[in-house]
mmCIF file of C-alpha atoms in Angstrom:
data_model
loop_
_atom_site.group_PDB
_atom_site.id
_atom_site.type_symbol
_atom_site.label_atom_id
_atom_site.label_comp_id
_atom_site.label_asym_id
_atom_site.label_seq_id
_atom_site.Cartn_x
_atom_site.Cartn_y
_atom_site.Cartn_z
ATOM 1 C CA MET A 353 -63.609 44.111 -47.528
ATOM 2 C CA THR A 354 -63.895 47.164 -50.102
ATOM 3 C CA LEU A 355 -60.673 47.097 -52.293
ATOM 4 C CA ALA A 356 -58.425 48.789 -54.023
ATOM 5 C CA PHE A 357 -55.247 47.407 -56.172
ATOM 6 C CA LEU A 358 -52.499 49.472 -56.028
ATOM 7 C CA PHE A 359 -49.723 50.479 -59.201
ATOM 8 C CA PRO A 360 -45.873 50.520 -57.464
ATOM 9 C CA GLY A 361 -44.258 53.538 -59.595
ATOM 10 C CA GLN A 362 -39.828 53.948 -59.669
ATOM 11 C CA GLY A 363 -37.921 52.623 -57.687
ATOM 12 C CA SER A 364 -39.123 49.016 -57.407
ATOM 13 C CA GLN A 365 -37.416 48.036 -60.350
ATOM 14 C CA ALA A 366 -34.510 44.128 -60.158
ATOM 15 C CA VAL A 367 -33.966 42.233 -62.139
ATOM 16 C CA GLY A 368 -35.929 39.414 -62.643
ATOM 17 C CA MET A 369 -39.052 40.750 -61.519
ATOM 18 C CA GLY A 370 -42.166 39.374 -63.222
ATOM 19 C CA GLN A 371 -39.673 36.070 -64.027
ATOM 20 C CA ASP A 372 -41.544 33.066 -61.524
ATOM 21 C CA LEU A 373 -45.129 35.383 -62.622
ATOM 22 C CA ALA A 374 -43.328 33.845 -65.904
ATOM 23 C CA ASP A 375 -42.080 31.053 -65.529
ATOM 24 C CA ALA A 376 -45.776 29.331 -63.870
ATOM 25 C CA PHE A 377 -48.587 31.019 -66.703
ATOM 26 C CA ALA A 378 -48.939 31.858 -70.091
ATOM 27 C CA SER A 379 -50.979 35.107 -69.182
ATOM 28 C CA ALA A 380 -48.449 36.529 -67.627
ATOM 29 C CA ARG A 381 -46.178 35.692 -70.817
ATOM 30 C CA GLU A 382 -48.119 37.085 -73.510
ATOM 31 C CA VAL A 383 -48.349 40.547 -71.870
ATOM 32 C CA PHE A 384 -44.189 40.468 -71.682
ATOM 33 C CA GLN A 385 -44.244 39.650 -75.013
ATOM 34 C CA GLU A 386 -46.777 41.853 -76.573
ATOM 35 C CA VAL A 387 -45.237 44.938 -74.161
ATOM 36 C CA ASP A 388 -42.047 43.644 -76.551
ATOM 37 C CA GLU A 389 -43.099 44.266 -78.994
ATOM 38 C CA ALA A 390 -44.896 47.041 -79.003
ATOM 39 C CA LEU A 391 -41.371 48.726 -77.986
ATOM 40 C CA GLY A 392 -39.088 46.796 -80.695
ATOM 41 C CA GLN A 393 -37.378 45.185 -78.885
ATOM 42 C CA LYS A 394 -36.326 42.543 -75.870
ATOM 43 C CA LEU A 395 -37.335 44.975 -72.542
ATOM 44 C CA SER A 396 -38.807 40.997 -70.661
ATOM 45 C CA ALA A 397 -35.138 39.865 -72.121
ATOM 46 C CA LEU A 398 -33.418 43.197 -69.761
ATOM 47 C CA MET A 399 -35.863 42.879 -66.809
ATOM 48 C CA LYS A 400 -34.844 38.609 -66.819
ATOM 49 C CA GLY A 401 -30.994 39.000 -66.548
ATOM 50 C CA GLY A 402 -30.203 42.992 -67.180
ATOM 51 C CA PRO A 403 -27.706 44.585 -66.413
ATOM 52 C CA GLU A 404 -29.002 45.786 -64.490
ATOM 53 C CA ASP A 405 -27.609 49.798 -65.374
ATOM 54 C CA GLN A 406 -29.867 49.033 -68.513
ATOM 55 C CA LEU A 407 -33.139 48.583 -66.617
ATOM 56 C CA THR A 408 -32.417 50.811 -63.711
ATOM 57 C CA LEU A 409 -33.448 53.330 -66.941
ATOM 58 C CA THR A 410 -36.360 55.140 -66.769
ATOM 59 C CA GLU A 411 -37.610 54.917 -70.090
ATOM 60 C CA ASN A 412 -36.744 50.979 -69.877
ATOM 61 C CA ALA A 413 -37.651 50.751 -65.990
ATOM 62 C CA GLN A 414 -41.407 52.542 -66.313
ATOM 63 C CA PRO A 415 -42.824 50.081 -69.795
ATOM 64 C CA ALA A 416 -40.872 46.490 -67.519
ATOM 65 C CA LEU A 417 -42.334 47.770 -63.849
ATOM 66 C CA MET A 418 -46.145 48.306 -65.434
ATOM 67 C CA ALA A 419 -45.867 44.615 -68.288
ATOM 68 C CA VAL A 420 -45.530 42.873 -64.221
ATOM 69 C CA SER A 421 -48.201 45.211 -62.605
ATOM 70 C CA VAL A 422 -50.098 43.869 -65.331
ATOM 71 C CA ALA A 423 -48.609 40.745 -65.464
ATOM 72 C CA VAL A 424 -50.184 41.172 -62.424
ATOM 73 C CA MET A 425 -53.699 41.458 -63.064
ATOM 74 C CA ARG A 426 -54.119 39.572 -66.225
ATOM 75 C CA THR A 427 -52.966 36.490 -64.342
ATOM 76 C CA LEU A 428 -55.749 37.400 -61.438
ATOM 77 C CA GLU A 429 -57.682 37.404 -63.803
ATOM 78 C CA LYS A 430 -57.505 34.618 -66.343
ATOM 79 C CA ASP A 431 -55.957 31.655 -63.979
ATOM 80 C CA PHE A 432 -57.457 32.791 -60.499
ATOM 81 C CA GLY A 433 -60.928 34.144 -62.110
ATOM 82 C CA VAL A 434 -60.480 37.606 -59.390
ATOM 83 C CA ALA A 435 -61.017 40.600 -62.522
ATOM 84 C CA VAL A 436 -60.136 44.610 -61.238
ATOM 85 C CA GLU A 437 -64.860 44.606 -61.715
ATOM 86 C CA LYS A 438 -63.609 43.269 -57.929
ATOM 87 C CA ALA A 439 -61.872 46.939 -56.860
ATOM 88 C CA ALA A 440 -63.350 49.393 -55.436
ATOM 89 C CA PHE A 441 -60.404 51.893 -57.171
ATOM 90 C CA VAL A 442 -57.074 51.694 -58.838
ATOM 91 C CA ALA A 443 -54.082 53.627 -58.074
ATOM 92 C CA GLY A 444 -50.302 53.964 -58.734
ATOM 93 C CA HIS A 445 -48.214 56.313 -57.834
ATOM 94 C CA SER A 446 -45.955 58.248 -60.093
ATOM 95 C CA LEU A 447 -46.168 55.662 -63.539
ATOM 96 C CA GLY A 448 -48.035 53.078 -61.928
ATOM 97 C CA GLU A 449 -51.033 55.515 -62.730
ATOM 98 C CA TYR A 450 -50.337 54.216 -65.843
ATOM 99 C CA SER A 451 -50.604 50.559 -65.009
ATOM 100 C CA ALA A 452 -53.823 51.159 -63.365
ATOM 101 C CA LEU A 453 -55.152 52.123 -66.350
ATOM 102 C CA ALA A 454 -53.690 49.716 -68.526
ATOM 103 C CA SER A 455 -54.840 46.609 -65.708
ATOM 104 C CA ALA A 456 -58.523 48.565 -65.709
ATOM 105 C CA GLY A 457 -58.811 48.687 -69.693
ATOM 106 C CA ALA A 458 -58.884 51.743 -70.471
ATOM 107 C CA ILE A 459 -55.262 52.994 -72.941
ATOM 108 C CA SER A 460 -54.268 49.351 -74.262
ATOM 109 C CA LEU A 461 -51.260 47.798 -73.497
ATOM 110 C CA SER A 462 -49.276 48.314 -76.616
ATOM 111 C CA ASP A 463 -50.329 51.513 -76.043
ATOM 112 C CA THR A 464 -49.592 51.936 -72.281
ATOM 113 C CA ALA A 465 -45.810 50.741 -73.595
ATOM 114 C CA ARG A 466 -45.403 52.921 -75.706
ATOM 115 C CA LEU A 467 -46.700 56.145 -73.640
ATOM 116 C CA LEU A 468 -44.535 55.142 -70.949
ATOM 117 C CA LYS A 469 -41.763 54.703 -73.259
ATOM 118 C CA LEU A 470 -41.438 57.888 -74.175
ATOM 119 C CA ARG A 471 -42.779 59.332 -70.894
ATOM 120 C CA GLY A 472 -39.626 58.653 -69.971
ATOM 121 C CA GLN A 473 -36.782 59.101 -72.708
ATOM 122 C CA ALA A 474 -38.853 62.866 -72.970
ATOM 123 C CA MET A 475 -38.558 63.322 -68.643
ATOM 124 C CA GLN A 476 -34.544 62.299 -69.637
ATOM 125 C CA ARG A 477 -34.361 64.666 -72.016
ATOM 126 C CA ALA A 478 -36.507 68.246 -69.924
ATOM 127 C CA VAL A 479 -33.679 68.944 -67.857
ATOM 128 C CA PRO A 480 -29.296 67.919 -69.009
ATOM 129 C CA VAL A 481 -27.945 65.248 -65.948
ATOM 130 C CA GLY A 482 -26.570 67.482 -63.147
ATOM 131 C CA GLN A 483 -29.132 70.199 -62.974
ATOM 132 C CA GLY A 484 -31.465 68.646 -61.090
ATOM 133 C CA ALA A 485 -32.500 66.291 -58.329
ATOM 134 C CA MET A 486 -34.026 65.023 -55.508
ATOM 135 C CA ALA A 487 -35.057 64.179 -52.355
ATOM 136 C CA SER A 488 -36.328 62.184 -49.493
ATOM 137 C CA LEU A 489 -36.634 64.104 -45.976
ATOM 138 C CA ILE A 490 -37.134 61.134 -43.907
ATOM 139 C CA GLY A 491 -37.867 60.195 -39.576
ATOM 140 C CA PRO A 492 -40.609 61.466 -37.186
ATOM 141 C CA LYS A 493 -40.810 64.672 -37.155
ATOM 142 C CA THR A 494 -41.660 64.523 -41.036
ATOM 143 C CA ASP A 495 -44.201 65.801 -42.479
ATOM 144 C CA LEU A 496 -46.360 68.006 -46.039
ATOM 145 C CA ALA A 497 -45.669 71.582 -43.732
ATOM 146 C CA LEU A 498 -41.912 70.538 -43.133
ATOM 147 C CA ALA A 499 -41.288 69.225 -46.312
ATOM 148 C CA GLU A 500 -42.929 72.998 -47.506
ATOM 149 C CA GLU A 501 -40.746 74.968 -46.009
ATOM 150 C CA ALA A 502 -37.470 73.420 -46.635
ATOM 151 C CA ALA A 503 -38.603 73.787 -50.562
ATOM 152 C CA LYS A 504 -39.200 77.655 -50.089
ATOM 153 C CA ALA A 505 -35.992 77.790 -47.966
ATOM 154 C CA GLY A 506 -35.094 75.787 -51.390
ATOM 155 C CA SER A 507 -36.904 77.903 -53.994
ATOM 156 C CA GLU A 508 -35.143 81.340 -53.255
ATOM 157 C CA VAL A 509 -32.015 80.010 -55.355
ATOM 158 C CA GLY A 510 -33.442 77.968 -57.907
ATOM 159 C CA VAL A 511 -36.560 75.896 -58.528
ATOM 160 C CA CYS A 512 -37.638 73.370 -56.020
ATOM 161 C CA VAL A 513 -40.910 71.193 -54.613
ATOM 162 C CA VAL A 514 -42.133 69.067 -52.825
ATOM 163 C CA ALA A 515 -42.787 65.863 -55.722
ATOM 164 C CA ASN A 516 -43.907 63.346 -54.088
ATOM 165 C CA ASP A 517 -46.511 62.955 -50.666
ATOM 166 C CA ASN A 518 -45.342 60.104 -49.555
ATOM 167 C CA ASN A 519 -46.608 59.415 -46.054
ATOM 168 C CA ASN A 520 -46.158 61.060 -43.222
ATOM 169 C CA GLY A 521 -41.696 60.455 -42.225
ATOM 170 C CA ASN A 522 -41.771 60.056 -45.840
ATOM 171 C CA VAL A 523 -41.717 63.213 -48.658
ATOM 172 C CA VAL A 524 -39.893 63.741 -51.419
ATOM 173 C CA ILE A 525 -38.713 67.834 -53.291
ATOM 174 C CA SER A 526 -37.523 67.527 -56.554
ATOM 175 C CA GLY A 527 -35.503 70.222 -58.413
ATOM 176 C CA ASP A 528 -32.764 72.213 -59.095
ATOM 177 C CA ARG A 529 -29.453 70.596 -57.588
ATOM 178 C CA ALA A 530 -28.855 73.910 -55.864
ATOM 179 C CA ALA A 531 -31.896 74.483 -54.822
ATOM 180 C CA VAL A 532 -32.431 71.283 -53.581
ATOM 181 C CA ASP A 533 -28.540 71.229 -51.141
ATOM 182 C CA ARG A 534 -30.109 74.010 -49.898
ATOM 183 C CA ALA A 535 -33.592 72.501 -49.442
ATOM 184 C CA ILE A 536 -31.370 69.798 -47.653
ATOM 185 C CA GLU A 537 -29.845 72.284 -45.079
ATOM 186 C CA LYS A 538 -33.542 73.692 -43.592
ATOM 187 C CA ALA A 539 -35.694 70.116 -43.674
ATOM 188 C CA LYS A 540 -31.955 69.745 -41.531
ATOM 189 C CA GLU A 541 -32.409 72.598 -39.368
ATOM 190 C CA LEU A 542 -35.918 71.624 -38.595
ATOM 191 C CA GLY A 543 -35.300 68.513 -37.391
ATOM 192 C CA ALA A 544 -35.976 65.302 -40.780
ATOM 193 C CA ARG A 545 -32.940 63.099 -42.405
ATOM 194 C CA ALA A 546 -32.234 64.588 -45.867
ATOM 195 C CA ILE A 547 -31.030 60.935 -48.552
ATOM 196 C CA PRO A 548 -30.054 62.985 -51.866
ATOM 197 C CA LEU A 549 -31.972 60.274 -54.209
ATOM 198 C CA ASN A 550 -30.089 58.267 -56.986
ATOM 199 C CA VAL A 551 -32.702 60.421 -60.396
ATOM 200 C CA SER A 552 -31.387 61.222 -63.221
ATOM 201 C CA ALA A 553 -33.598 64.204 -63.192
ATOM 202 C CA PRO A 554 -35.997 65.635 -61.126
ATOM 203 C CA PHE A 555 -39.079 64.141 -61.237
ATOM 204 C CA HIS A 556 -42.883 66.309 -60.933
ATOM 205 C CA CYS A 557 -41.480 69.414 -60.741
ATOM 206 C CA PRO A 558 -41.747 72.618 -63.457
ATOM 207 C CA LEU A 559 -38.680 72.064 -64.321
ATOM 208 C CA MET A 560 -40.002 68.378 -65.803
ATOM 209 C CA GLN A 561 -42.902 70.876 -67.896
ATOM 210 C CA PRO A 562 -40.922 69.907 -72.187
ATOM 211 C CA ALA A 563 -41.356 66.190 -70.977
ATOM 212 C CA ALA A 564 -45.103 67.351 -70.464
ATOM 213 C CA ASP A 565 -45.927 68.701 -73.284
ATOM 214 C CA GLU A 566 -43.987 65.748 -75.025
ATOM 215 C CA MET A 567 -46.969 63.671 -73.173
ATOM 216 C CA ALA A 568 -49.723 65.976 -74.009
ATOM 217 C CA GLU A 569 -49.611 65.771 -78.074
ATOM 218 C CA ALA A 570 -48.786 62.212 -77.074
ATOM 219 C CA LEU A 571 -51.755 62.175 -75.026
ATOM 220 C CA ALA A 572 -53.728 63.921 -77.384
ATOM 221 C CA SER A 573 -53.932 61.221 -80.050
ATOM 222 C CA ALA A 574 -54.395 58.450 -77.324
ATOM 223 C CA THR A 575 -57.020 56.248 -77.292
ATOM 224 C CA ILE A 576 -58.654 55.768 -72.688
ATOM 225 C CA VAL A 577 -61.675 54.715 -72.899
ATOM 226 C CA SER A 578 -63.456 55.058 -69.354
ATOM 227 C CA PRO A 579 -61.113 52.670 -66.745
ATOM 228 C CA ARG A 580 -63.072 49.188 -65.575
ATOM 229 C CA ALA A 581 -62.638 49.994 -61.778
ATOM 230 C CA PRO A 582 -62.366 54.684 -60.767
ATOM 231 C CA LEU A 583 -58.864 55.027 -60.529
ATOM 232 C CA VAL A 584 -57.701 57.892 -57.547
ATOM 233 C CA ALA A 585 -55.452 60.406 -59.921
ATOM 234 C CA ASN A 586 -52.158 61.615 -58.109
ATOM 235 C CA VAL A 587 -53.825 64.615 -59.223
ATOM 236 C CA THR A 588 -56.490 65.545 -57.375
ATOM 237 C CA ALA A 589 -56.532 62.785 -55.196
ATOM 238 C CA GLN A 590 -60.027 61.793 -55.455
ATOM 239 C CA ALA A 591 -62.063 59.248 -58.022
ATOM 240 C CA THR A 592 -63.105 59.932 -61.858
ATOM 241 C CA ASN A 593 -63.635 57.661 -64.344
ATOM 242 C CA ASP A 594 -63.758 60.279 -67.048
ATOM 243 C CA PRO A 595 -61.010 59.625 -69.853
ATOM 244 C CA GLU A 596 -60.141 63.272 -70.448
ATOM 245 C CA ALA A 597 -60.055 64.150 -67.076
ATOM 246 C CA ILE A 598 -57.962 60.910 -66.873
ATOM 247 C CA ARG A 599 -56.324 62.361 -69.864
ATOM 248 C CA TRP A 600 -54.845 65.780 -69.186
ATOM 249 C CA MET A 601 -54.180 64.522 -64.964
ATOM 250 C CA LEU A 602 -51.694 62.165 -66.856
ATOM 251 C CA VAL A 603 -50.073 65.170 -68.707
ATOM 252 C CA GLU A 604 -50.549 67.295 -64.750
ATOM 253 C CA GLN A 605 -48.633 64.534 -62.320
ATOM 254 C CA VAL A 606 -45.839 64.927 -65.006
ATOM 255 C CA THR A 607 -44.449 68.344 -63.125
ATOM 256 C CA GLY A 608 -47.049 67.448 -59.776
ATOM 257 C CA ARG A 609 -46.968 66.187 -56.773
ATOM 258 C CA VAL A 610 -47.609 62.921 -56.427
ATOM 259 C CA ARG A 611 -50.090 63.209 -53.370
ATOM 260 C CA TRP A 612 -49.547 60.065 -52.623
ATOM 261 C CA ARG A 613 -50.818 60.163 -48.475
ATOM 262 C CA GLU A 614 -54.469 62.134 -48.941
ATOM 263 C CA SER A 615 -55.376 59.131 -51.919
ATOM 264 C CA MET A 616 -54.489 57.185 -49.916
ATOM 265 C CA LEU A 617 -56.253 58.709 -47.005
ATOM 266 C CA TRP A 618 -59.406 59.493 -49.265
ATOM 267 C CA MET A 619 -59.918 55.803 -50.526
ATOM 268 C CA ALA A 620 -59.835 54.418 -47.257
ATOM 269 C CA GLU A 621 -61.768 57.497 -45.073
ATOM 270 C CA THR A 622 -64.018 58.547 -48.052
ATOM 271 C CA GLY A 623 -64.256 55.172 -50.234
ATOM 272 C CA GLY A 624 -64.024 53.100 -47.057
ATOM 273 C CA VAL A 625 -60.931 50.282 -48.875
ATOM 274 C CA THR A 626 -60.103 48.441 -46.380
ATOM 275 C CA ARG A 627 -57.909 46.434 -48.292
ATOM 276 C CA PHE A 628 -55.572 47.172 -50.609
ATOM 277 C CA ALA A 629 -53.033 45.312 -52.731
ATOM 278 C CA GLU A 630 -49.957 45.766 -54.402
ATOM 279 C CA ALA A 631 -50.132 44.629 -58.157
ATOM 280 C CA GLY A 632 -46.575 44.794 -59.568
ATOM 281 C CA ALA A 633 -42.612 44.371 -58.565
ATOM 282 C CA GLY A 634 -41.955 45.450 -54.952
ATOM 283 C CA LYS A 635 -44.097 46.028 -51.489
ATOM 284 C CA VAL A 636 -43.232 50.358 -50.651
ATOM 285 C CA LEU A 637 -46.838 50.788 -51.722
ATOM 286 C CA SER A 638 -47.645 48.395 -48.962
ATOM 287 C CA GLY A 639 -46.354 49.729 -46.648
ATOM 288 C CA MET A 640 -47.104 52.670 -47.239
ATOM 289 C CA ALA A 641 -50.524 51.873 -46.471
ATOM 290 C CA LYS A 642 -50.054 50.107 -43.532
ATOM 291 C CA ARG A 643 -48.153 53.605 -42.173
ATOM 292 C CA ILE A 644 -50.262 55.402 -43.981
ATOM 293 C CA ALA A 645 -53.766 53.809 -42.715
ATOM 294 C CA PRO A 646 -53.109 51.042 -40.263
ATOM 295 C CA ASP A 647 -56.407 49.540 -39.418
ATOM 296 C CA VAL A 648 -56.840 47.752 -43.184
ATOM 297 C CA GLU A 649 -55.210 45.545 -44.680
ATOM 298 C CA ALA A 650 -52.873 45.536 -47.244
ATOM 299 C CA VAL A 651 -50.511 42.573 -49.286
ATOM 300 C CA PRO A 652 -48.173 42.777 -52.269
ATOM 301 C CA LEU A 653 -48.788 40.637 -55.444
ATOM 302 C CA ASN A 654 -45.547 39.442 -56.498
ATOM 303 C CA GLY A 655 -45.702 35.958 -57.386
ATOM 304 C CA PRO A 656 -47.540 32.457 -57.745
ATOM 305 C CA ALA A 657 -47.594 32.225 -54.132
ATOM 306 C CA ASP A 658 -49.320 35.753 -53.328
ATOM 307 C CA LEU A 659 -51.502 35.546 -56.100
ATOM 308 C CA GLU A 660 -53.917 32.002 -54.770
ATOM 309 C CA ALA A 661 -53.319 33.219 -51.843
ATOM 310 C CA PHE A 662 -55.587 36.778 -51.990
ATOM 311 C CA ALA A 663 -57.901 34.216 -55.007
ATOM 312 C CA LYS A 664 -58.351 32.263 -51.890
ATOM 313 C CA SER A 665 -59.349 35.211 -49.246
ATOM 314 C CA PHE A 666 -63.079 35.799 -51.608
#
C-alpha cells in the first residue's frame, strides 16, 4: 500500500486532545513540553483543561493542533517504529501544512510553534473582528463551479473568494461580511445550503495580505530543509521537497485557496496513494478522503489504540 500522512487544520481542536497520548508516552509529553518552552506559555495545560474559548483563539489553536499532530508522529516513530519515510507524501489542511513540515523534519518543532503563534496573531490583526466572514456551502449540488459563481456574485459588493475547496459537497467562501452574505444568497438560489462559520477572521482570501506580509518576513529568516517525505502543498496541489518552494508556498497559502480536493485526487490518482492516515486531532480529513477517493483506505490516528493498530498493519 502507498501511504500518505494527513494533518488537520483549525476546527479540529477540542479540550483534552492529545491527553491520552501524553498519559501513555514520554515521547508525546516531550513534544508538548518543547512547544510550551518555545512559546513561553503553558499551552499544554490549556489543551488539557481549557477553557475552550481560550483554546479556540486562533493564536492558541494553531500551535496546539500542530503539537498534537507532531506528538502522534513522534510517538509513532519512537514507540512503534513507523517513521514518516514510510509515506510517499505528507499534506496538511491550512495550518496542518506546518504540522506536516514539522513532522517531516523540514522545520524544527520550536520554530514551527513560534511561526504558528505569529501566524494566528497576524491573521487576527489583519481584519478587525466583525468585518470579515466565512461560510461553508454544502449539499449534493455544491461543487467548485457553484461556489465560484456564488463568490462572483458576492464580489459585486466586496472581496469574496473560494477559500477552501474541501470536496464536492463542501466548499468554503471567505471575504468581506457583506460580500459573503450576498454570496450566501446566490448559493441558496443555485441549490446549495450555506452555513456561516464561527470564525474570528476571513481566512484564505486577499484581506489576509497584511498577515501574509508578516509571515513572509518571519519565514525569510526561518531554517527550512528538505522534508523527509515530499509535501503536497495547499496552493499548488502538487508535491515538492524544495525548501525555497516551501517557503514561498507558506506565504502564498495565507491569502490563497486551500486546494484540498485537488491535492487528495493528485495523491490518489497521480501519486498512487491507496492509504491515508490522519495524524492529530479529530477525523475530519479521513472523512473527506473517503468522499473524494472512495476506493482508498483512510484512518484517523488519534490515541494509543489507533497507533498500535496502525503499526501492526505494516
